[in-house]
Tab-separated table of C-alpha atoms in Angstrom:
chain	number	residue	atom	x	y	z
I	20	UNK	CA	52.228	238.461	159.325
I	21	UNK	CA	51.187	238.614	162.750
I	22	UNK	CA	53.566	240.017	164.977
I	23	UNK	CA	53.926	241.688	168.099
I	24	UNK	CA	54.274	245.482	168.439
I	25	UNK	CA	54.879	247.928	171.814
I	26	UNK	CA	51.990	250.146	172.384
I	27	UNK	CA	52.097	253.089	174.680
I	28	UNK	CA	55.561	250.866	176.253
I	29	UNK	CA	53.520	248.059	176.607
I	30	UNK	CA	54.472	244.904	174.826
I	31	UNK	CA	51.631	243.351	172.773
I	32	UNK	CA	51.272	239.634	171.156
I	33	UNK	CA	49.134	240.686	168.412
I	34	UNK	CA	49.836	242.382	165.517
I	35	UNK	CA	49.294	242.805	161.570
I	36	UNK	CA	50.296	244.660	158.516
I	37	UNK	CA	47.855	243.543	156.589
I	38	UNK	CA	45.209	245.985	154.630
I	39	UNK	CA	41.595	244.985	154.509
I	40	UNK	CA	42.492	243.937	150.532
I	41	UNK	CA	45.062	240.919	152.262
I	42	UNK	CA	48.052	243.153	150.828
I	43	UNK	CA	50.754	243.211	153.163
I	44	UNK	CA	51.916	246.742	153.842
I	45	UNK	CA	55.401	247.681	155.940
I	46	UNK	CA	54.633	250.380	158.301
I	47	UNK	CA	57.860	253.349	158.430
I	48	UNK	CA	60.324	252.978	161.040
I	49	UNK	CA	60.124	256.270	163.104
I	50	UNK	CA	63.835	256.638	164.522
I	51	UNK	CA	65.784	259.150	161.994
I	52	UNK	CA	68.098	260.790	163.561
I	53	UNK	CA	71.660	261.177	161.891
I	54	UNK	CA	75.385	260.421	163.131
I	55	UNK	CA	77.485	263.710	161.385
I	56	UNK	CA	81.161	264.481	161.226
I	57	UNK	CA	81.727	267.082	162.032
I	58	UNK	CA	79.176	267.066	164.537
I	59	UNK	CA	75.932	268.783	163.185
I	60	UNK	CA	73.471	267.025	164.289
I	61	UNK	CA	73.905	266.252	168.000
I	62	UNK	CA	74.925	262.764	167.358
I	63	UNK	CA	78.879	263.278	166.495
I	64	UNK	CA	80.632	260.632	164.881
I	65	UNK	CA	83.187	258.813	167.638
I	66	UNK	CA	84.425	255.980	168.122
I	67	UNK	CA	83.377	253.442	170.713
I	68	UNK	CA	80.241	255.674	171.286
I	69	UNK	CA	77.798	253.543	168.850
I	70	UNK	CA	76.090	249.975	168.662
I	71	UNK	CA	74.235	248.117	166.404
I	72	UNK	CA	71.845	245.677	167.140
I	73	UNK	CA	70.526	243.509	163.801
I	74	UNK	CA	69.577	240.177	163.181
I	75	UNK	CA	72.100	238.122	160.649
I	76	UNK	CA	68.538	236.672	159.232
I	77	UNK	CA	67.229	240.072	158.423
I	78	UNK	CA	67.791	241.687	155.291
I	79	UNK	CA	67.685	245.202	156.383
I	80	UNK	CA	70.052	244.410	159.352
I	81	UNK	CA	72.103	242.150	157.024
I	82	UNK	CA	72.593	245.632	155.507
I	83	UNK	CA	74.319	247.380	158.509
I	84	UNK	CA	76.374	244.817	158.853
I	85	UNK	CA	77.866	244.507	155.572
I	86	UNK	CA	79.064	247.967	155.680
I	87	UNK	CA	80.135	248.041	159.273
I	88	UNK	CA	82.196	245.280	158.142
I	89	UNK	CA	83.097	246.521	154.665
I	90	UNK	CA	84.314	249.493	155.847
I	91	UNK	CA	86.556	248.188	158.750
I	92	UNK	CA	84.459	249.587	162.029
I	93	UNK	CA	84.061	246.321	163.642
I	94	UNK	CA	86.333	247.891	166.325
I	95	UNK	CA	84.558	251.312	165.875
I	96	UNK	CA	80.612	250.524	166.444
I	97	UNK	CA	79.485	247.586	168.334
I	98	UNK	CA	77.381	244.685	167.689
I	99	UNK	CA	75.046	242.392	168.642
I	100	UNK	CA	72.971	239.980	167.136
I	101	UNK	CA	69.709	238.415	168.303
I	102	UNK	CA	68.132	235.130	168.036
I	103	UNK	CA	67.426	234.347	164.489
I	104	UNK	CA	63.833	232.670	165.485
I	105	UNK	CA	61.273	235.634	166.753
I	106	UNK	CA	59.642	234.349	170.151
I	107	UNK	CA	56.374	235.574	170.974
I	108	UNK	CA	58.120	238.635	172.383
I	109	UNK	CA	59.906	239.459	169.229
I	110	UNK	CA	63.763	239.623	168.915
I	111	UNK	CA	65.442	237.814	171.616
I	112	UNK	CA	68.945	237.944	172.777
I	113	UNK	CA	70.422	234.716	173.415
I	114	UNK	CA	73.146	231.924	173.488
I	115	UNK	CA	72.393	230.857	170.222
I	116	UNK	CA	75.314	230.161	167.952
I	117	UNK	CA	76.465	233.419	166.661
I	118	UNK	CA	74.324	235.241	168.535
I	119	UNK	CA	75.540	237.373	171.169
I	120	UNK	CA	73.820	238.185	174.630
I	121	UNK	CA	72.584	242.118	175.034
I	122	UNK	CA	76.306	243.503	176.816
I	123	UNK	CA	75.062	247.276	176.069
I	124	UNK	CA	71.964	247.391	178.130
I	125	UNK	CA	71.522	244.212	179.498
I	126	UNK	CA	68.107	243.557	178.073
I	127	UNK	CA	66.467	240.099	177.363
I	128	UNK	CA	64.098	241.190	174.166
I	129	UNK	CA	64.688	243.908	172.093
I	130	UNK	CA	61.461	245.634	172.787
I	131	UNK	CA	63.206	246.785	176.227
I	132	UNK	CA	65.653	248.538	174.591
I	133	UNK	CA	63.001	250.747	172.557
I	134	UNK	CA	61.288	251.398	175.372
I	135	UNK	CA	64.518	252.617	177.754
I	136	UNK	CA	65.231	254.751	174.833
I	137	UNK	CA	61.011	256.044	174.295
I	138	UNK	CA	59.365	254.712	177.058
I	139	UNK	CA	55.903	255.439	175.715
I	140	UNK	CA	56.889	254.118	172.694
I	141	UNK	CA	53.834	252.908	170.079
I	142	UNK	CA	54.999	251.111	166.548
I	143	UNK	CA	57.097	248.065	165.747
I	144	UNK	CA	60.283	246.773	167.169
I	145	UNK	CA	62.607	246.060	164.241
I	146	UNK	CA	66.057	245.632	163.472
I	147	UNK	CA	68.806	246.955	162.749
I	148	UNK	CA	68.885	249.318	165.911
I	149	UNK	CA	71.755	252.167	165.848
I	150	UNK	CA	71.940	253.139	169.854
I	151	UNK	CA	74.044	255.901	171.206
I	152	UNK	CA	75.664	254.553	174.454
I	153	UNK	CA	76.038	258.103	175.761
I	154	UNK	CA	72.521	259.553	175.385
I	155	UNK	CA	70.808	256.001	176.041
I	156	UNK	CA	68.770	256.862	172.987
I	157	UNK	CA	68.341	255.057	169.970
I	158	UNK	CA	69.624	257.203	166.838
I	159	UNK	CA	68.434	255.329	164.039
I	160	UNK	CA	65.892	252.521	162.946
I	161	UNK	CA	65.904	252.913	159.037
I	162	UNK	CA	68.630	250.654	157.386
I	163	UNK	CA	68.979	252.970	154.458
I	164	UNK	CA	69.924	256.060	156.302
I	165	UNK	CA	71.891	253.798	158.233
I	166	UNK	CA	73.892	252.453	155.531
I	167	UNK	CA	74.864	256.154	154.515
I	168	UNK	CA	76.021	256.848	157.391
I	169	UNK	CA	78.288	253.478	158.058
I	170	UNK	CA	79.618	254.746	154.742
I	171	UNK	CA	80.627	258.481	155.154
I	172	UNK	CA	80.680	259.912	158.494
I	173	UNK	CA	83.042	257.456	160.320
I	174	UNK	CA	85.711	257.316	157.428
I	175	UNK	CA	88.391	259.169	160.081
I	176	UNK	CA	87.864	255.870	162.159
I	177	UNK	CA	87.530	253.475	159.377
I	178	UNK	CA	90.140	250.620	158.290
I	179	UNK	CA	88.914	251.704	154.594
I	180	UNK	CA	88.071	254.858	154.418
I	181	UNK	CA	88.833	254.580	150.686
I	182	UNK	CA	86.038	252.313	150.188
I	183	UNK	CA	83.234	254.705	148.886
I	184	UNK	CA	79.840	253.473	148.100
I	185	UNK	CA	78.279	256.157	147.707
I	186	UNK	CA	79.952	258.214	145.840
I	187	UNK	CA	78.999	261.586	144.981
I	188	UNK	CA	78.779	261.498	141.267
I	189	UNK	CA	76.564	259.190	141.354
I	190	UNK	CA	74.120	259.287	144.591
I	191	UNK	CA	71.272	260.350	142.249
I	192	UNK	CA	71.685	256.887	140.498
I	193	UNK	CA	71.761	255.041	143.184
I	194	UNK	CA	68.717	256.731	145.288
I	195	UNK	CA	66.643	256.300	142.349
I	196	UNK	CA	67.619	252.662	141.420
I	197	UNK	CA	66.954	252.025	145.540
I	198	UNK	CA	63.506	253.502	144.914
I	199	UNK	CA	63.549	250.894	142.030
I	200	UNK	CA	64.618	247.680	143.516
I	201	UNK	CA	62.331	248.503	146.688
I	202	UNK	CA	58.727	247.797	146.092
I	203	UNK	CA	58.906	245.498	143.787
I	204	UNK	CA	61.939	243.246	145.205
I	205	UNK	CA	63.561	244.106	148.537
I	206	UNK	CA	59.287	244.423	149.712
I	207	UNK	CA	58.450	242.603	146.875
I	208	UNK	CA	59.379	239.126	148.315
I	209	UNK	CA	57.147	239.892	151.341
I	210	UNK	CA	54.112	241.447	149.710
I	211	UNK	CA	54.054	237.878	148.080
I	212	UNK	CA	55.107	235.777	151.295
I	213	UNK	CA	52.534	237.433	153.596
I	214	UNK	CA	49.645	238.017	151.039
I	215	UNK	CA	46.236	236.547	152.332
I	216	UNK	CA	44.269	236.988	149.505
I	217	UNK	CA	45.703	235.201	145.953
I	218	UNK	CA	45.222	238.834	143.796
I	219	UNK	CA	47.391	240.118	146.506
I	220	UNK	CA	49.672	237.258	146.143
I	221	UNK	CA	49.979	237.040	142.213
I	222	UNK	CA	50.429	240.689	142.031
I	223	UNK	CA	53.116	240.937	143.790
I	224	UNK	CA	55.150	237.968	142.150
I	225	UNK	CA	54.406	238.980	138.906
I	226	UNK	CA	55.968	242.301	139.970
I	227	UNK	CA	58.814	240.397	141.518
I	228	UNK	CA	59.850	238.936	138.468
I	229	UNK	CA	59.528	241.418	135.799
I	230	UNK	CA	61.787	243.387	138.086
I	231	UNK	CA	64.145	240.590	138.372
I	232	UNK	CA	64.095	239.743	134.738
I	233	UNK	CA	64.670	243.546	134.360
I	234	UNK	CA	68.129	243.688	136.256
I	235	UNK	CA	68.998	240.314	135.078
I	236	UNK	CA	69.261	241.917	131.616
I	237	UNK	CA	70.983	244.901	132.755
I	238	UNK	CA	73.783	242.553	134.521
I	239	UNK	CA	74.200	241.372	131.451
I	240	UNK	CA	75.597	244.800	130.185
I	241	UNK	CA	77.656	245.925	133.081
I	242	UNK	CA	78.874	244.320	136.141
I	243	UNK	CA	76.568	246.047	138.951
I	244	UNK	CA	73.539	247.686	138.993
I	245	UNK	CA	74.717	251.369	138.612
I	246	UNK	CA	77.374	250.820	136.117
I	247	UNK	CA	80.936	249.743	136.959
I	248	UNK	CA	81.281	250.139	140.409
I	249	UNK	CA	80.118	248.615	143.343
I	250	UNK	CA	77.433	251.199	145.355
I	251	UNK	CA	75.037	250.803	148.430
I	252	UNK	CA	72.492	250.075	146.110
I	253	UNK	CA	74.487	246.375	145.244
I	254	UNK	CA	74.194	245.333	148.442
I	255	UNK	CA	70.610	246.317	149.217
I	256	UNK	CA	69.943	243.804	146.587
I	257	UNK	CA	72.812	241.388	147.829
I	258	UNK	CA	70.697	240.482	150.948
I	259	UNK	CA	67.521	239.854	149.195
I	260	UNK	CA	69.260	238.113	146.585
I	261	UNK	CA	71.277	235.836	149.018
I	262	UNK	CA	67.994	234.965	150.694
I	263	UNK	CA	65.895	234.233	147.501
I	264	UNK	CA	66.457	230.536	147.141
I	265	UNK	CA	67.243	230.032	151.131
I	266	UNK	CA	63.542	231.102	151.953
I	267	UNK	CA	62.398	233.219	149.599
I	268	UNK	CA	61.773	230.811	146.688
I	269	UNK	CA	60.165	228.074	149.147
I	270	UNK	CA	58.201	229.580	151.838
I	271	UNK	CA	57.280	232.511	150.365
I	272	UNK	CA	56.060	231.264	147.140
I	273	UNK	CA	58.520	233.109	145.060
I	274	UNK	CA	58.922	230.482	142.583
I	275	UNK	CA	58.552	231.306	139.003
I	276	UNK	CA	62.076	230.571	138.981
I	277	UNK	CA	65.004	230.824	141.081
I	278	UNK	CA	68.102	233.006	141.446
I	279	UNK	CA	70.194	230.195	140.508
I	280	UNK	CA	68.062	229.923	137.238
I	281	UNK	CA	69.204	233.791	136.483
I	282	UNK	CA	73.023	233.305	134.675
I	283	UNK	CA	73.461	237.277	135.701
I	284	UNK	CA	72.092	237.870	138.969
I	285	UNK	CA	73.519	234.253	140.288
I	286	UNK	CA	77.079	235.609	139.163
I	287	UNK	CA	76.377	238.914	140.572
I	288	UNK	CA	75.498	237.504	144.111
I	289	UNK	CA	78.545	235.507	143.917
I	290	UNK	CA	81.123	238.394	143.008
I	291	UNK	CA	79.620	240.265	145.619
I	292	UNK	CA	79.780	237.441	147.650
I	293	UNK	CA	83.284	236.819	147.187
I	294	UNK	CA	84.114	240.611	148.165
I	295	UNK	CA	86.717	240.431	151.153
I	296	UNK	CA	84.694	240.090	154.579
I	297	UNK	CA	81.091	239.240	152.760
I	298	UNK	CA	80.945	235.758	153.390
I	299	UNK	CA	82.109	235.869	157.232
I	300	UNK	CA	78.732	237.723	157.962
I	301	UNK	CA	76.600	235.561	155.588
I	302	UNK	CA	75.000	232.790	157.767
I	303	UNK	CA	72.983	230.440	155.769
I	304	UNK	CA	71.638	229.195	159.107
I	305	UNK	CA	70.341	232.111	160.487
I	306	UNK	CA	68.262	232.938	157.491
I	307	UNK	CA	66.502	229.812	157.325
I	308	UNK	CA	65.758	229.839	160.687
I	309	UNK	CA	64.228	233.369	160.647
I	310	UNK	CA	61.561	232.275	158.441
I	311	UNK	CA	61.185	228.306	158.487
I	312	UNK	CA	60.944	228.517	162.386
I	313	UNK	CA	59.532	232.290	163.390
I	314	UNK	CA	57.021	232.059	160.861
I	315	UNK	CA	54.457	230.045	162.653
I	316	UNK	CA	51.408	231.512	160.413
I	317	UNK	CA	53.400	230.077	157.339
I	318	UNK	CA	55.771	227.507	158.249
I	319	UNK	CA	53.470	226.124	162.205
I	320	UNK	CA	55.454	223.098	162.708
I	321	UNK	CA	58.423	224.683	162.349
I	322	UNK	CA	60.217	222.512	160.104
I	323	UNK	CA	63.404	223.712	158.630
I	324	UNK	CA	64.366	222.452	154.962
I	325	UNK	CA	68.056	221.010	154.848
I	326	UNK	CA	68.360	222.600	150.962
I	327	UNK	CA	69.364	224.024	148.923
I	328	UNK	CA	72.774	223.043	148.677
I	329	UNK	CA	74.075	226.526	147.386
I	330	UNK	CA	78.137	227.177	145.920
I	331	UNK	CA	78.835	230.555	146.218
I	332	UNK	CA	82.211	230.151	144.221
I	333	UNK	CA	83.022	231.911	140.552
C-alpha cells in the first residue's frame, strides 16, 4: 500500500509497508500515553477534556467508536470523523455525509494535527486519534489501549458504567485471544489485500481462514469468543467481521468463502450487531468507500461495487 507518511513534520506522498519479500508489514503506532482515574498518569480522566478523531471506514477507529458509544460518552469525549476516501494527503476532514469538519483544531488533513501535537514528527498518520484539548497533545494512537481506556477510566462520566468489557476475571482471556485474532485476521485481511508477491498473498489467506474456520467452530459452542459474555475482544473482531464481505471478500481477495457462508460467525456479527447503539455507527457507505475509492493501487478507477445486499437482522 502506498501511502503517505510525515517525515521530520514534513508531509510526504510516498510511502510503503511493504518488505523486500512483497509481505505487507504494519509499522507500531508510537502515541501511548494513558487517560487514568484517578489521575496517575498526567492525563486525568474529565469530561469535556478529550476528542477522538477516527474514520467510520477504519476498523481500528470503528473500534473507539463502538465503545465511546457503548458506554454512553458521546457527551463525554468528542468526535470527529474524516473523509472516508484518503486524498493524496491522507485523512481529510470534510463535508462529506457523516463526516464532520475538524471543530477542535481547525485543521484541513489530519497530518496537521500530528504535527501541532509533535512538530518534528516522523511515522504514519493513522486513525483513531485520542487528543487532549488542554495540553494540545495527542494522548493516544493505538486503538487497543484506547479501547481499555473508553472502557474503565471514564465510568464516573459514563451513561453505563455497568457495561464492563473487560472485566477483570477474565482480561487474561481476552489479551491472549486479541493476540489470537490479530495476525492472522484483524492484519490478516491486509497481509492478503496488500501482498505483491502471490506466496505472500496465499499465505496469508490460508492463515485467514483456518483462523476463521477456528472461531467459527468455537461460536458454535458458546455465544462469543471468550465464553458467555460479551468482551473487547468481540468487537475487535466485530469490525473486521462487518467489513469482510463489504471489501474484504472482493478487493482484497479474501474469498475462499464469505462471512455470510459461516452459519456462526454471520449470527455472531448480527447479535453484536443488533446490540443497542451498534448499528447507528455502522456505515456501510463509508467502508466501501475507504477501500473501493482510496485504494488507487488496487481499485485505480475508483469504482465502487453497489453489493452486497447484506440483512443484518436475527
Amino acid at each position: 500500500m502506498a501511502l503517505g507518511q510525515l517525515v521530520n513534520g514534513v508531509w510526504q506522498k510516498d510511502w510503503t509497508e511493504h518488505n523486500e519479500q512483497g509481505q505487507f508489514q504494519r509499522m507500531s503506532t508510537q502515541f501511548r500515553d494513558w487517560i487514568t482515574a484517578p489521575d496517575t498518569s498526567g492525563f486525568p480522566a474529565e469530561s469535556g477534556r478529550y476528542h477522538l478523531y477516527v474514520s467510520l471506514g477504519c476498523p481500528w477507529a470503528h473500534r473507539t467508536v463502538l465503545l465511546r458509544t457503548l458506554k454512553g460518552l458521546e457527551s463525554v469525549i468528542g468526535l470527529s470523523i474524516v473523509n472516508p476516501v484518503i486524498s493524496e494527503y491522507g485523512w481529510q476532514f470534510s463535508s462529506y455525509s457523516g463526516c464532520t469538519l475538524d471543530e477542535v483544531n481547525h485543521c484541513d488533513y489530519l497530518w496537521q494535527v500530528y504535527v501541532k501535537a509533535q512538530p518534528s514528527y516522523t511515522g504514519r498518520v493513522t486513525v483513531p486519534v485520542l487528543w487532549d484539548k488542554q495540553t494540545q497533545t495527542i494522548v493516544n494512537n493505538e486503538s487497543r489501549q484506547i479501547i481499555q481506556m473508553l472502557n474503565g477510566e471514564f465510568n464516573q462520566f459514563a451513561t453505563y458504567p455497568e457495561r464492563d468489557f473487560y472485566p477483570q476475571p477474565l482480561r487474561t482471556q481476552i489479551d491472549a485471544t486479541l493476540d489470537a485474532i490479530y495476525q492472522p485476521i484483524n492484519n490478516g485481511v491486509y497481509r492478503a489485500g496488500f501482498a505483491t508477491v502471490q506466496t505472500a498473498y496465499e499465505q496469508a489467506v490460508k492463515e485467514l481462514f483456518v483462523a476463521l474456520d477456528y472461531w467459527e467452530q468455537i461460536l458454535a459452542q458458546q455465544p462469543y469468543l471468550c465464553g458467555h459474555e460479551i468482551t473487547l475482544v468481540d468487537w475487535c473482531l466485530f469490525t473486521t467481521l462487518f467489513r469482510f464481505d463489504l471489501a474484504y471478500h472482493g478487493l482484497f481477495k479474501c474469498n475462499i468463502k464469505r462471512l455470510v457462508d459461516y452459519p456462526n460467525l454471520w449470527r455472531y456479527l448480527r447479535v453484536l450487531y443488533q446490540q443497542p447503539g451498534v448499528k447507528e455507527v455502522c456505515s456501510p457507505d463509508h467502508v466501501k468507500r475507504l477501500y473501493y475509492a482510496g485504494l488507487l493501487e488496487l481499485n485505480p478507477n475508483q469504482i465502487i461495487p453497489i453489493g452486497p445486499v447484506l440483512d443484518y437482522s436475527l
